[in-house]
Every structure is written in C-alpha cells, then in structure tokens.
Coordinates of C-alpha atoms and ligand atoms in Angstrom, one line a residue:
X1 CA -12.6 16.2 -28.3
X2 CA -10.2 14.3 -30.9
X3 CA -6.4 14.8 -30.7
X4 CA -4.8 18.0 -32.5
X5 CA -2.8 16.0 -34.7
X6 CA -2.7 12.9 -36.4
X7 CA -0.5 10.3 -35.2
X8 CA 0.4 6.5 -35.4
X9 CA 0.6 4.2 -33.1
X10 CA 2.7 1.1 -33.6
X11 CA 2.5 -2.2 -31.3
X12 CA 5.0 -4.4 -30.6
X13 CA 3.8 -7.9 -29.0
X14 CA 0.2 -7.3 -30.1
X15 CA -0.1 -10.6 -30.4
X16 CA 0.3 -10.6 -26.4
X17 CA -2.1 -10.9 -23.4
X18 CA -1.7 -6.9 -22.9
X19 CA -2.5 -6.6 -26.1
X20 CA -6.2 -8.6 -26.1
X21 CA -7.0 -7.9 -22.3
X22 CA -5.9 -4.1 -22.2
X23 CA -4.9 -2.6 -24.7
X24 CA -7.1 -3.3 -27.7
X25 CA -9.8 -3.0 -25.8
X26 CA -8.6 0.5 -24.5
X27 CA -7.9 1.5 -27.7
X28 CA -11.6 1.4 -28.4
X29 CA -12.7 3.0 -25.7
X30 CA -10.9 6.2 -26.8
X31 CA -12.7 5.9 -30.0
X32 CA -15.8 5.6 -28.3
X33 CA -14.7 8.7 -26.3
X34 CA -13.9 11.1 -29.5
X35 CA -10.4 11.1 -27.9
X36 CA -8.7 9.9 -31.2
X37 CA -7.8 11.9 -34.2
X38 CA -9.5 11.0 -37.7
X39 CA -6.6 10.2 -38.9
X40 CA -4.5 8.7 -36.4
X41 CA -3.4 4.7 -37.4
X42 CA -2.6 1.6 -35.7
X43 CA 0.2 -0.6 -37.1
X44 CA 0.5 -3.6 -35.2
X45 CA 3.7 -5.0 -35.8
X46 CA 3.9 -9.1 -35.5
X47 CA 6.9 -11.9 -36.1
X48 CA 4.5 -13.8 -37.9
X49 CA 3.4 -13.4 -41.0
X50 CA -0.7 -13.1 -41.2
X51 CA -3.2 -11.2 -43.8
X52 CA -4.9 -8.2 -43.2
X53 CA -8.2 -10.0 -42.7
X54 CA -7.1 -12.4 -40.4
X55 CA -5.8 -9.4 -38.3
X56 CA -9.0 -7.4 -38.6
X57 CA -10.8 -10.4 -37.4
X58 CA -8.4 -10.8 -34.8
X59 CA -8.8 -7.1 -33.9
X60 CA -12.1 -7.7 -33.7
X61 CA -12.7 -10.4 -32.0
X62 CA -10.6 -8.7 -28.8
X63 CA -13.1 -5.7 -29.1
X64 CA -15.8 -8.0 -28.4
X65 CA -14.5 -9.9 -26.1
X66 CA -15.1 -6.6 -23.9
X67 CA -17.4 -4.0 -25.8
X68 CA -20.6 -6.3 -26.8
X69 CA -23.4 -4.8 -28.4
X70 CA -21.1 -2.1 -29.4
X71 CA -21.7 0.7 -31.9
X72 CA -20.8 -0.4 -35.6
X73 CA -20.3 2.4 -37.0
X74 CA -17.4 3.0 -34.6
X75 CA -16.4 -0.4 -34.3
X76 CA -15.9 -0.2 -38.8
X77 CA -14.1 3.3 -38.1
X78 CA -12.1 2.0 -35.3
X79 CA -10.9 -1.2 -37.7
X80 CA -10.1 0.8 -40.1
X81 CA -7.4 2.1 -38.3
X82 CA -5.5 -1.1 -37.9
X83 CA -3.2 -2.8 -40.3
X84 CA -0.7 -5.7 -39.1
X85 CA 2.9 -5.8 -40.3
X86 CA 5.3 -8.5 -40.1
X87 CA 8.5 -8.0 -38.8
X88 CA 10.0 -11.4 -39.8
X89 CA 13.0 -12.1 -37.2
X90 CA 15.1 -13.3 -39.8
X91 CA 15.0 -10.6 -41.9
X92 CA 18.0 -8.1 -41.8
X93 CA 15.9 -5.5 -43.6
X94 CA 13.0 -5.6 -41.7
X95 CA 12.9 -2.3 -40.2
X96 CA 13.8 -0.5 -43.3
X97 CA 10.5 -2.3 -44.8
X98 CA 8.6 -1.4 -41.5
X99 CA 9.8 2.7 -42.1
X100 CA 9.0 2.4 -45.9
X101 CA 5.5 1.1 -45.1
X102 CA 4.8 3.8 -43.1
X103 CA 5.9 6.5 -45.6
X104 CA 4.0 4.9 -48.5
X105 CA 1.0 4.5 -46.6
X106 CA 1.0 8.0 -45.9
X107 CA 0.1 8.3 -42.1
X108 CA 1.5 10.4 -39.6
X109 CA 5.3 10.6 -39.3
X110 CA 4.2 11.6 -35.3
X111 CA 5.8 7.9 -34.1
X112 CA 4.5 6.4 -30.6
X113 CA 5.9 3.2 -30.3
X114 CA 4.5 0.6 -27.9
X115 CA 6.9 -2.4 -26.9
X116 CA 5.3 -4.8 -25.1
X117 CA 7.6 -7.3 -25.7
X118 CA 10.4 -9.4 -23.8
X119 CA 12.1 -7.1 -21.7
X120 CA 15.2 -8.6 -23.4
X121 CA 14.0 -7.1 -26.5
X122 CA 14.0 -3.5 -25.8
X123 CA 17.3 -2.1 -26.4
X124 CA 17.7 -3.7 -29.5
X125 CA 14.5 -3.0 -31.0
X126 CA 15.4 0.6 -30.2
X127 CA 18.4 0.3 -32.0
X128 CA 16.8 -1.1 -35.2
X129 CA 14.0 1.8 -34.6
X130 CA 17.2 4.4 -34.6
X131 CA 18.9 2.3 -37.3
X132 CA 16.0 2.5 -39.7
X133 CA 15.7 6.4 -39.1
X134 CA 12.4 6.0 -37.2
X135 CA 13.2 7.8 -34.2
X136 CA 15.0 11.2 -35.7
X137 CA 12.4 14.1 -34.6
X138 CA 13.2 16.6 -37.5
X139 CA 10.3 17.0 -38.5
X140 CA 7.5 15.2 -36.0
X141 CA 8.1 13.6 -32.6
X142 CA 8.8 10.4 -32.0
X143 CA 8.0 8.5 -28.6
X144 CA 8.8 5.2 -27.2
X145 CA 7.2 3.3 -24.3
X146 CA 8.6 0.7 -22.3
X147 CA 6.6 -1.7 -20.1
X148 CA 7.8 -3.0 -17.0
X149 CA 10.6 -4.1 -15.7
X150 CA 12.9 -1.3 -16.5
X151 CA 16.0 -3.4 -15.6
X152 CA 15.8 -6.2 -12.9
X153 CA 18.1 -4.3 -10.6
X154 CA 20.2 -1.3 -10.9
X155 CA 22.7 -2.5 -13.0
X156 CA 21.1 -3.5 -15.4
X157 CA 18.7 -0.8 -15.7
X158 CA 21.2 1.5 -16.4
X159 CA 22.6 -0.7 -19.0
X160 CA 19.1 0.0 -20.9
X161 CA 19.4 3.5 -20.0
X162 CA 22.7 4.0 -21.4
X163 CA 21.6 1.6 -24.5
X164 CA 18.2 3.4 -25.5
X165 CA 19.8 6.8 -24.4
X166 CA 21.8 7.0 -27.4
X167 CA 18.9 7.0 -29.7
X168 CA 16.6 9.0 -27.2
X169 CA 16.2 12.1 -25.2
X170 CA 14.4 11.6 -21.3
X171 CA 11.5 13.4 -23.1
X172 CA 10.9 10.6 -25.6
X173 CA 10.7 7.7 -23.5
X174 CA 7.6 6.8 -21.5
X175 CA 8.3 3.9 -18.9
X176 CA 5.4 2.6 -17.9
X177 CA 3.7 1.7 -14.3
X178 CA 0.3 1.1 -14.6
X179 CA -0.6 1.9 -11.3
X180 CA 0.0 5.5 -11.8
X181 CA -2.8 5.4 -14.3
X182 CA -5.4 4.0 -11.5
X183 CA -7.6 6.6 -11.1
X184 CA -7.5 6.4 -7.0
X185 CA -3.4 6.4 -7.3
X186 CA -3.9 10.1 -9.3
X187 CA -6.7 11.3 -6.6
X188 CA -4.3 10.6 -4.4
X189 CA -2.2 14.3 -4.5
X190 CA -5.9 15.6 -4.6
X191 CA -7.3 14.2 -1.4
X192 CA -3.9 15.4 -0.1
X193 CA -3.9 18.5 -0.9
X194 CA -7.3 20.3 -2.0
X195 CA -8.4 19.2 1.6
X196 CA -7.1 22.0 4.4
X197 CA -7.7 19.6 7.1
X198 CA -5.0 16.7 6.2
X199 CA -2.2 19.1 5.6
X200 CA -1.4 20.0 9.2
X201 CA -1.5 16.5 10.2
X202 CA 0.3 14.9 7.5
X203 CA 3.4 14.4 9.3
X204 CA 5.4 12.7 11.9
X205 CA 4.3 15.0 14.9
X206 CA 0.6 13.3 14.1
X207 CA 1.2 10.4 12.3
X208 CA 2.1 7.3 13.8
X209 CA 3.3 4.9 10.9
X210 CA 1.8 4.4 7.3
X211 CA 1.3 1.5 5.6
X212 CA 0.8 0.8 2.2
X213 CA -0.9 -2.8 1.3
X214 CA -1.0 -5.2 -1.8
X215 CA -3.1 -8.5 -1.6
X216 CA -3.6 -10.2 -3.9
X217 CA -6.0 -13.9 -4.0
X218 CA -4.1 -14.8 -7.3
X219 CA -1.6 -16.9 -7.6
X220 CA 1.5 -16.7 -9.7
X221 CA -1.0 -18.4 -12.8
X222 CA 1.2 -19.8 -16.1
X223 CA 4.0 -16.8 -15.7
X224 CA 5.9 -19.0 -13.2
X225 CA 9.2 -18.9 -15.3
X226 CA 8.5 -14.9 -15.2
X227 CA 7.5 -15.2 -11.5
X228 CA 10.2 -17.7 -10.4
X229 CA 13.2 -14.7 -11.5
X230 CA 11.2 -11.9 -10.0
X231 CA 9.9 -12.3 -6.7
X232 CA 7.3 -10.1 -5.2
X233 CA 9.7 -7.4 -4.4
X234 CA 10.6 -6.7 -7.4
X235 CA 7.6 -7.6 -8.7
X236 CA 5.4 -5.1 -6.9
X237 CA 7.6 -3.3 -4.6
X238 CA 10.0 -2.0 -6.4
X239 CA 7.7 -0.2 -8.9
X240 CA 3.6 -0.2 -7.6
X241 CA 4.2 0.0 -4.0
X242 CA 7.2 2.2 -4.1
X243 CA 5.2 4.9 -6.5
X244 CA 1.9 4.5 -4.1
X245 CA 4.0 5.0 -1.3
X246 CA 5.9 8.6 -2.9
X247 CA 2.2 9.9 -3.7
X248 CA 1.0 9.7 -0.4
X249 CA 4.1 11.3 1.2
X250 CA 5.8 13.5 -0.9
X251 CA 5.4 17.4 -0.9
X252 CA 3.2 19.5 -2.1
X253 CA 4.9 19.9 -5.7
X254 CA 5.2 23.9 -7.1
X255 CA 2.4 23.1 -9.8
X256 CA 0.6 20.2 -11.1
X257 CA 2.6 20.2 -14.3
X258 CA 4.2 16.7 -15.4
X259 CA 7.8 18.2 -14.5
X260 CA 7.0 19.4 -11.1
X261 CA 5.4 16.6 -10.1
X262 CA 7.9 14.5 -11.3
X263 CA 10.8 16.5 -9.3
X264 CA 8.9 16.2 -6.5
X265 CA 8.3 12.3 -6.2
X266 CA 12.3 11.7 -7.5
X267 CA 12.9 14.0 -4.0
X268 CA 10.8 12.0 -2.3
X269 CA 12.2 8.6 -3.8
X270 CA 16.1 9.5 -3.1
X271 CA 15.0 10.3 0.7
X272 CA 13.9 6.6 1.5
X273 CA 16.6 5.2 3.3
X274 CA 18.1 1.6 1.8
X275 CA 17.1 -0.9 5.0
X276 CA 20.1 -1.1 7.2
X277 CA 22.3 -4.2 7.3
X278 CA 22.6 -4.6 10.6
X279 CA 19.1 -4.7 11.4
X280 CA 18.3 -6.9 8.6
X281 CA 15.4 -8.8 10.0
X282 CA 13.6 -6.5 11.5
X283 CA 13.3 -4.6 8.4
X284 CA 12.7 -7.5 6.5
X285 CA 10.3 -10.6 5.6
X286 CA 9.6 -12.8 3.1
X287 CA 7.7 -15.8 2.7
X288 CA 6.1 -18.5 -0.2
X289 CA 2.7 -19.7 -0.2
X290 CA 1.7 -23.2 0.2
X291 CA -1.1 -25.2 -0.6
X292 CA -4.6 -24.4 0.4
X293 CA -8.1 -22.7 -0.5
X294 CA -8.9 -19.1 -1.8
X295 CA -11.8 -17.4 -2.8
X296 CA -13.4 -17.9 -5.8
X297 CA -10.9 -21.0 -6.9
X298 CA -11.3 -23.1 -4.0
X299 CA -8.2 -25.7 -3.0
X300 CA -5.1 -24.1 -4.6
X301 CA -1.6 -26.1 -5.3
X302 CA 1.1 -24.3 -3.4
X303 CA 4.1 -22.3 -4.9
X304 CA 6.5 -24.9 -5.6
X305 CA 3.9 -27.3 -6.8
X306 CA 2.9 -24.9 -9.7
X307 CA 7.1 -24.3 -10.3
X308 CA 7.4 -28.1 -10.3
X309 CA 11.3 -27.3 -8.4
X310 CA 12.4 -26.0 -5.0
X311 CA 12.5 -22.4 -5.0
X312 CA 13.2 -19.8 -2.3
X313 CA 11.8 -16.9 -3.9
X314 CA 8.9 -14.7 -2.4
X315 CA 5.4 -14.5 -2.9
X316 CA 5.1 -12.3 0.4
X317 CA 7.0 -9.5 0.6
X318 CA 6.7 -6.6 4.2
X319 CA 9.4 -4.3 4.3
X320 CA 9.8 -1.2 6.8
X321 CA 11.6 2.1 5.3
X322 CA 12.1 5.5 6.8
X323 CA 11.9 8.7 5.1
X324 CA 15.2 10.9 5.6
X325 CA 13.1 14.1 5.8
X326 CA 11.9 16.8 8.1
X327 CA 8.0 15.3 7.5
X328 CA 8.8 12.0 8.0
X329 CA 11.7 11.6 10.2
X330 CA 11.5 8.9 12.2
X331 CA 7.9 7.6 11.1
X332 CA 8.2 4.0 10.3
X333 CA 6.9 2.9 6.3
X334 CA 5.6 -0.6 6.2
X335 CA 5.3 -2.2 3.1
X336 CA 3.4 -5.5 1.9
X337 CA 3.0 -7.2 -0.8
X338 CA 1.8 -10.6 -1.9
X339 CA -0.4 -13.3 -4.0
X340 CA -2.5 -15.9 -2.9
X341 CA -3.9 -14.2 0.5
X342 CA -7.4 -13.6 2.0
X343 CA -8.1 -11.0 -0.1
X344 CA -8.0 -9.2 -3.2
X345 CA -7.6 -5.2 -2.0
X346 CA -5.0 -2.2 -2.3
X347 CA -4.9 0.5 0.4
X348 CA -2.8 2.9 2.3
X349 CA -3.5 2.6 5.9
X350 CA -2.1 5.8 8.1
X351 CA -2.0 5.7 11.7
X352 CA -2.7 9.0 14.0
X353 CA -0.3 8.9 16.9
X354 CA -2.8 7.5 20.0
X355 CA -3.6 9.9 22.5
X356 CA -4.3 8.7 26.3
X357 CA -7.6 10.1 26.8
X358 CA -7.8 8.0 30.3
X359 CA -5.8 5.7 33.0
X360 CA -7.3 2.9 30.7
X361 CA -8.3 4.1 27.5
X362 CA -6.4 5.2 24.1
X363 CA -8.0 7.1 21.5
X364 CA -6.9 5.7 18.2
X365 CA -7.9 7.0 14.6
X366 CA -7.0 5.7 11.2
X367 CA -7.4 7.1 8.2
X368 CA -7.7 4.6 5.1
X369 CA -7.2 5.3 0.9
X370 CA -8.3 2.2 -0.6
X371 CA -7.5 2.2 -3.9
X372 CA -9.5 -1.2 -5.2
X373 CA -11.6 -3.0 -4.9
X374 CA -13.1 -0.1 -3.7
X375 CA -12.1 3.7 -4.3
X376 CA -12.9 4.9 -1.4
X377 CA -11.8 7.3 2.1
X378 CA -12.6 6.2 5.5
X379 CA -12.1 7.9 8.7
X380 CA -12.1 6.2 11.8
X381 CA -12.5 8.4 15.1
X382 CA -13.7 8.0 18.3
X383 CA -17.1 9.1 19.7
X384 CA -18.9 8.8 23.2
X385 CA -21.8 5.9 23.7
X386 CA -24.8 7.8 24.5
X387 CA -25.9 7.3 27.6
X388 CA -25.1 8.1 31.3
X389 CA -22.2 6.5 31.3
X390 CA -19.1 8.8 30.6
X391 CA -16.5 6.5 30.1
X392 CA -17.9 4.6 27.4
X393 CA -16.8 5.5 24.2
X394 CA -16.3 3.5 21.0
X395 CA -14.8 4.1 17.4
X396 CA -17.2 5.1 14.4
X397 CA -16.2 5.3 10.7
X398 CA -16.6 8.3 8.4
X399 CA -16.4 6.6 5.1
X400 CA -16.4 7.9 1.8
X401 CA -16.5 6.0 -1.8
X402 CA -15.3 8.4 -4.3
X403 CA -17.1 6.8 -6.9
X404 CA -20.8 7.1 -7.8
X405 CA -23.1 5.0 -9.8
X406 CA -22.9 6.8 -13.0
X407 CA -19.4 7.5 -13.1
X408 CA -16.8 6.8 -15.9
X409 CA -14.9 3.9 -15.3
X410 CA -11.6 3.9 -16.9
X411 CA -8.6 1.6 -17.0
X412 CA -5.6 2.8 -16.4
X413 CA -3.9 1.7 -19.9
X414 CA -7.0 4.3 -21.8
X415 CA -5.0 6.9 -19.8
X416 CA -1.7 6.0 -20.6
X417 CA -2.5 5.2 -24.0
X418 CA -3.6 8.6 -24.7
X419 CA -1.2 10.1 -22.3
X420 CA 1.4 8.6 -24.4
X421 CA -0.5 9.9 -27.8
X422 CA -0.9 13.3 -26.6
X423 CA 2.8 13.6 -25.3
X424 CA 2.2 13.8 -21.4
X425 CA 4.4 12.0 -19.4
X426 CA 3.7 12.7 -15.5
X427 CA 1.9 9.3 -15.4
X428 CA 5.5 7.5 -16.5
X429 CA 8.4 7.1 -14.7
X430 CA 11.5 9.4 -15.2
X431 CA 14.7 7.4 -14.9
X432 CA 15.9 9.1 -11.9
X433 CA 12.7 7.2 -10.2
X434 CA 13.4 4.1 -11.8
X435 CA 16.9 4.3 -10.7
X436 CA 16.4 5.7 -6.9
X437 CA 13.4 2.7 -6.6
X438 CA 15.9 0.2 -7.8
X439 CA 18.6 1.7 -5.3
X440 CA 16.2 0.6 -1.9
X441 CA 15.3 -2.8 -3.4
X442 CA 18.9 -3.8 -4.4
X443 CA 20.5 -4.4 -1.4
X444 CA 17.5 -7.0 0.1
X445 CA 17.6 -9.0 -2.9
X446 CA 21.6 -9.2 -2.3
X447 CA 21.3 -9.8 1.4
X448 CA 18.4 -12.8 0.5
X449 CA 20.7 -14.9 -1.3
X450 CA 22.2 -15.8 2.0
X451 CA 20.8 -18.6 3.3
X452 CA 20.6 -17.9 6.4
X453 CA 17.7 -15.3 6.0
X454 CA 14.5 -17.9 6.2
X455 CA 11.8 -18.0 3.6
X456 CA 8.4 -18.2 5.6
X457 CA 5.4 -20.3 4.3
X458 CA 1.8 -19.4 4.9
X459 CA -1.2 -21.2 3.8
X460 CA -2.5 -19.7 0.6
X461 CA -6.1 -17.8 1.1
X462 CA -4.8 -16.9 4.8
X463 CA -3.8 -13.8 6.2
X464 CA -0.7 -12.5 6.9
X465 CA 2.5 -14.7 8.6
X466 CA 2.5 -14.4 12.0
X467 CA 6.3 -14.1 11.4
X468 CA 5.6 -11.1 10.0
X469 CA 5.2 -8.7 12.7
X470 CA 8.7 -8.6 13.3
X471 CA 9.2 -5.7 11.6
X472 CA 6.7 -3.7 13.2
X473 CA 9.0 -0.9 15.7
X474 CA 5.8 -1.1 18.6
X475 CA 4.1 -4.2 20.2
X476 CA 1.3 -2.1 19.5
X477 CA 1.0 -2.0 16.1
X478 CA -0.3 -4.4 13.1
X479 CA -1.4 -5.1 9.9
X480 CA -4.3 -2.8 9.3
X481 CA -7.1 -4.8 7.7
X482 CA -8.9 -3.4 4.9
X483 CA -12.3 -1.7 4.0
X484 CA -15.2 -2.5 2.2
X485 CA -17.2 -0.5 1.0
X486 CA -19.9 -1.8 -1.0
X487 CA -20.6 1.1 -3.7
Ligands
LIG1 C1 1.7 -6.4 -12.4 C2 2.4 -7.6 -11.8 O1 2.6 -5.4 -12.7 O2 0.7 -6.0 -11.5 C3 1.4 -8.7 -11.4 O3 3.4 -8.1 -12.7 C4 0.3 -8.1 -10.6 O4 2.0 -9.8 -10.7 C5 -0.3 -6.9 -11.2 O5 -0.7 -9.1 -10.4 C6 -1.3 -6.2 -10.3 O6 -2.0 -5.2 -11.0 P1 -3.5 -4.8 -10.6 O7 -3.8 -3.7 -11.5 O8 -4.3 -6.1 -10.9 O9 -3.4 -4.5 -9.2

C-alpha cells in the first residue's frame, strides 16, 4: 500500500557512494513495493551544476546497476519523480532558490531531508534549511536525517545538538544507524521475547558472559583519511555494537511503540558502566592490522602501508563492560570489533553458566544470534552418545536460519527510507542514546592517547590477537567462533 500523503524527499550528497550503492537503489525498491505515494518527489540537491537529463541518466544508470531487467513502466514512473537542483556553494541565495523551487513546482510541503554529507556540514545546512523557512511545520512536517557520526565524541556531539536543536524539535530529527534497519538486529526483541523459554534464563543467575562480534575481511579501502580519525571504536563500537549489544539485553519495553522502545534501550545504555581506570588493560585492547592474505583479495598491504604514515589508531577493537542492573550485575559484556580478519560475520554469542555434570566433565551450552552472513539461531546443548557407555556424551546443535528461500530480502536503508517518509522513528537514534554511547567510548579514546597503552598488530586474514584474551575475567573463556549456516 502507497503512503497516505504525498511527500518530498530531498538528498543531500546524492552525488555520493550512499547515494548510488544504497540509496537510489532502495528508493526503487519501494516503488517496486507500492510503498510510495503517487505523488511523492525526489529533489536531489547537488553543488554542481548538471541538466535534468544528465541527472535522469545518472539516476538511471544506479537503478541498473542493481535492478536489471527491471519493469519499465515503473522504472519511467520512478524517474519521474526525480529532478536535480544545484545548490551552488557560492551562492548566498541558494536556499531561498532551493524553497522557491519547491513551491513553484508544486510538490508536497511534507519536507524529509536526507544529509548525507560531510559530517562538518550538518549544522550549517540546518541553519540555511531554518534560514530559508524550510523547516517551520505550520502547516506540514518537516524531518531531517543525519547519517553517522553524530559528533566524534561527546563534546562535540552536543555541540550539533545544541546547534540543529534551535531549528528542531527531538521529533524531527532522525539519526541514523543502519544496523537497526537489519532485519536480524529488529528480530532481535522478537526471539527475546515472543519465545517463553529464553526469558527465565536471560540473566546473570544463567548466563555466563555475552559477546557480541564484528569481523570484518575488509580493509579500511580509499576512506583512510576518514578511517585514520576514527578508529574502530568509534567506528563500530560506539554506534553498531553498542545498539546490538542494548537489544539483546535490555528489558522487556511496556509496548512495541517507537517511544517505549526507545526509553527502554536509553535505560539500558545509561546502565553500562564507563571501563574503570584502574583496570585499564584488562578491559581494554586494541590492535592494527599488518600485511597479509584474506579471502577473496588474496595478499593484502597492511594498515600503515595503505595510510602511507605511522599511525597508532585501531582496526581491532575488544572491550569488556558491565551492566549496572539487577539482570546483568556482574555478567561480563565483551565486545569486538575489527577489519581485515578471517571472516566476514556478525553475531551475538551468549554463554550459559557450565554446570559440572561429573568429577571430569562440564556441561556447556551456547546460544548464538548471527545476524550476517547468515540470519540465523543456534543452540548448542549437550546429549548422551548412544551406546553402553554412560559417560560419553557430546555437544549437538539445534540451529535455526530464520530466513527461507522465498523470503523478501530487504536492506536496511528501504526501511529507513520509508521509516523516515512515514514519520517512524524507533529504528533512529534518540539523542539521549547518542549521548549515553558516546559517554562509555569517551574515556578509552582519552586513556589511548597515552603512550604507554600498546597498539597490538595481527596479520590481516587471521583470527583474533592472542593478546586479546586479556580481557576475558575466566581462563575458561574465549572468543566464540561463529556459525554457518548455509541457507
Ligand atoms: C559503517 C562503517 O558504519 O558500517 C564501516 O563506517 C563498516 O567501516 C560498515 O564497514 C559495516 O556495515 P555492514 O552493514 O556492512 O555490516
């Protein structure tokens, strides 16, 4: 079913990666889907000046790249909704022109506009926005989505909040994290809690320690510059990992509505304690990948060699946090994080406290959300060998892939593209989250200018640093490999 009402949809950076890889192409697919209103348009807005045809082609062109063979019919309709406006930098007026044009065009007054630009560039392209009159809600809403990085650390975070705060209400900004439009990420509360069996376990009296995994076999590619001020921390942890992390431990929320499930995860969020000080390196690890071979690309140059300068920033990232709550007291968290590993996979891995069934033996069960390459649920218990002999036992695996063959497959920027369209924003992040994940991640990123905390290397296409396993709290535990599962 199409939209209610007509809106208009105006990109910034559409001349970007995003733009071709995601979100044209996701664009589409909601035409393809019915999902977008007859009249709803697509401005994108350029600093270059370029004709309409050019753009169309362009346009075009990026649907193809992905949807060949497609329908032309709604390929023509689709184009039809695009125009391209130049936003010359140099021209004071510019945003007045960009507000005229969309009066005189006629289209929708409803506003949702889509920066994917520099991060630098958001507040004050919020302030021309406000300047021009383009975000007053009178008479239709207005909406404004921010990619990621909200800030690159606390301060300055709140330095864009206060900034695009002054033209904007909470319930007008959608800050992106695209994880929370993976579909496994969203079944995530579902497996929790439309399932009567995980509930009474889901806690610290049964659960060992959770941890909640990120490799990656990429490298940092041509964003070093990007890369080389971010670091995997921030990167990943501070936003994917951190949001992964407060779906598969915060409570049950009182409904499934954006707000509740929103007050439930900023609870969640403000209970993680910041790593302590004092115990620094046991909470703590970073390392850089060197030189070596990964799948799929073979012999790899290492980090620095791709920066072309020493650097000390991350590419691995492992931290272990602890939940200030009565669930999760004293139940370590391990986080990890990294590019250029063994494998490309996602996954939360939960331990179930061992229980001694024997003199000799331990029982031990995991239970494993992967959330790509596969989306799948795997259960690994302990049975008896058949047989004679009692005391033989081994572990078997109950496994689970959520999707099947025919099932829609749907990247996570067609969800947040409509979400942000249709005005729902429990798949975006409320400031209070930003703010609380920036809060845990500040303090190691202080503490790792001192040199005297060591950057590990590991061989890229290898597994985890030995090193690493400092942080764990038990000799008995480790870095939980993945799954599988071939669909
Ligand atoms: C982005 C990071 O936010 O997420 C990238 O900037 C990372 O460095 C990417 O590769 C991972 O996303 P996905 O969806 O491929 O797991």
């Amino acid at each position: 079913m199409s939209q209610k009402e007509a809106s208009t949809l105006l990109l910034f950076g559409a001349k970007g990666n995003l733009a071709r890889v995601k979100l044209f192409p996701g664009l589409f697919k909601l035409e393809l889907a019915e999902k977008l209103h007859p009249d709803m348009r697509i401005i994108s807005v350029g600093r270059q000046e370029e004709s309409h045809e050019e753009w169309i082609a362009n346009v075009k062109s990026m649907i193809l790249a992905k949807h060949k063979d497609t329908d032309q019919f709604l390929l023509d309709r689709f184009l039809q909704r695009n125009i391209y406006h130049a936003n010359l930098p140099d021209d004071p007026e510019a945003f007045n022109k960009l507000s005229l044009r969309v009066k005189a065009e006629n289209f929708s007054q409803n506003l949702a506009f889509f920066l994917s630009v520099r991060p630098s560039d958001f507040a004050s392209i919020v302030d021309q926005l406000a300047d021009a009159g383009m975000l007053d809600e009178t008479n239709h809403w207005k909406r404004v989505l921010i990619e990621k990085p909200f800030g690159v650390d606390s301060q300055t975070a709140q330095e864009l909040q206060d900034s695009i705060s002054k033209h904007l209400n909470e319930s007008q900004i959608y800050r992106i994290d695209h994880y929370l439009g993976k579909f496994a990420l969203q079944n995530i509360l579902f497996t929790r809690f439309y399932n009567t069996f995980l509930e009474p376990i889901w806690n610290n009296k049964y659960i060992d320690h959770i941890q909640v995994t990120n490799h990656e076999t990429l490298g940092v590619g041509d964003r070093t510059t990007f890369y080389n001020a971010t670091g995997a921390l921030r990167d990943m942890m501070q936003s994917h990992i951190l949001q992964t992390l407060t779906l598969t431990t915060m409570e049950k929320p009182k409904s499934f509505s954006p707000e509740d499930i929103r007050a439930e995860k900023i609870k969640l969020l403000s209970q993680i304690q910041q790593v302590p000080m004092d115990k620094f390196e046991q909470h703590v690890f970073r390392a850089q990948y060197t030189s070596g071979e990964v799948v799929k690309e073979g012999k790899v140059k290492g980090y620095i060699e791709e920066l072309g300068e020493p650097s000390i920033v991350e590419t691995y990232a492992a931290v272990k946090f602890f939940i200030n709550n009565d669930r999760w007291k004293n139940t370590p968290i391990y986080l990890r994080t990294a590019k250029r590993l063994h494998e490309n996979a996602t996954y939360i891995s939960i331990k179930l406290k061992p229980q001694n069934i024997s003199a000799h033996e331990v029982s031990e069960n995991w239970i494993i959300i992967s959330i790509q390459p596969s989306e799948s649920i795997h259960i690994e218990m302990k049975t008896k060998v058949p047989g004679l002999d009692d005391t033989k036992t081994r572990n078997i695996q109950l496994q689970g892939g959520i999707r099947h063959k025919d099932d829609e497959t749907i990247d996570s920027y067609e969800t947040l593209l409509l979400d942000l369209i249709e005005g729902n924003q429990s798949r975006f992040l409320h400031i209070d989250e930003v703010k609380a994940q920036w809060h845990l991640i500040d303090p190691i990123i202080e503490k790792w200018k001192d040199e005297n905390i060591p950057v590990h290397q590991y061989t890229a296409g290898s597994k985890d640093p030995e090193a690493s396993k400092i942080i764990f709290e038990n000799e008995d535990q480790f870095w939980r490999s993945g799954i599988n599962i071939v669909e």
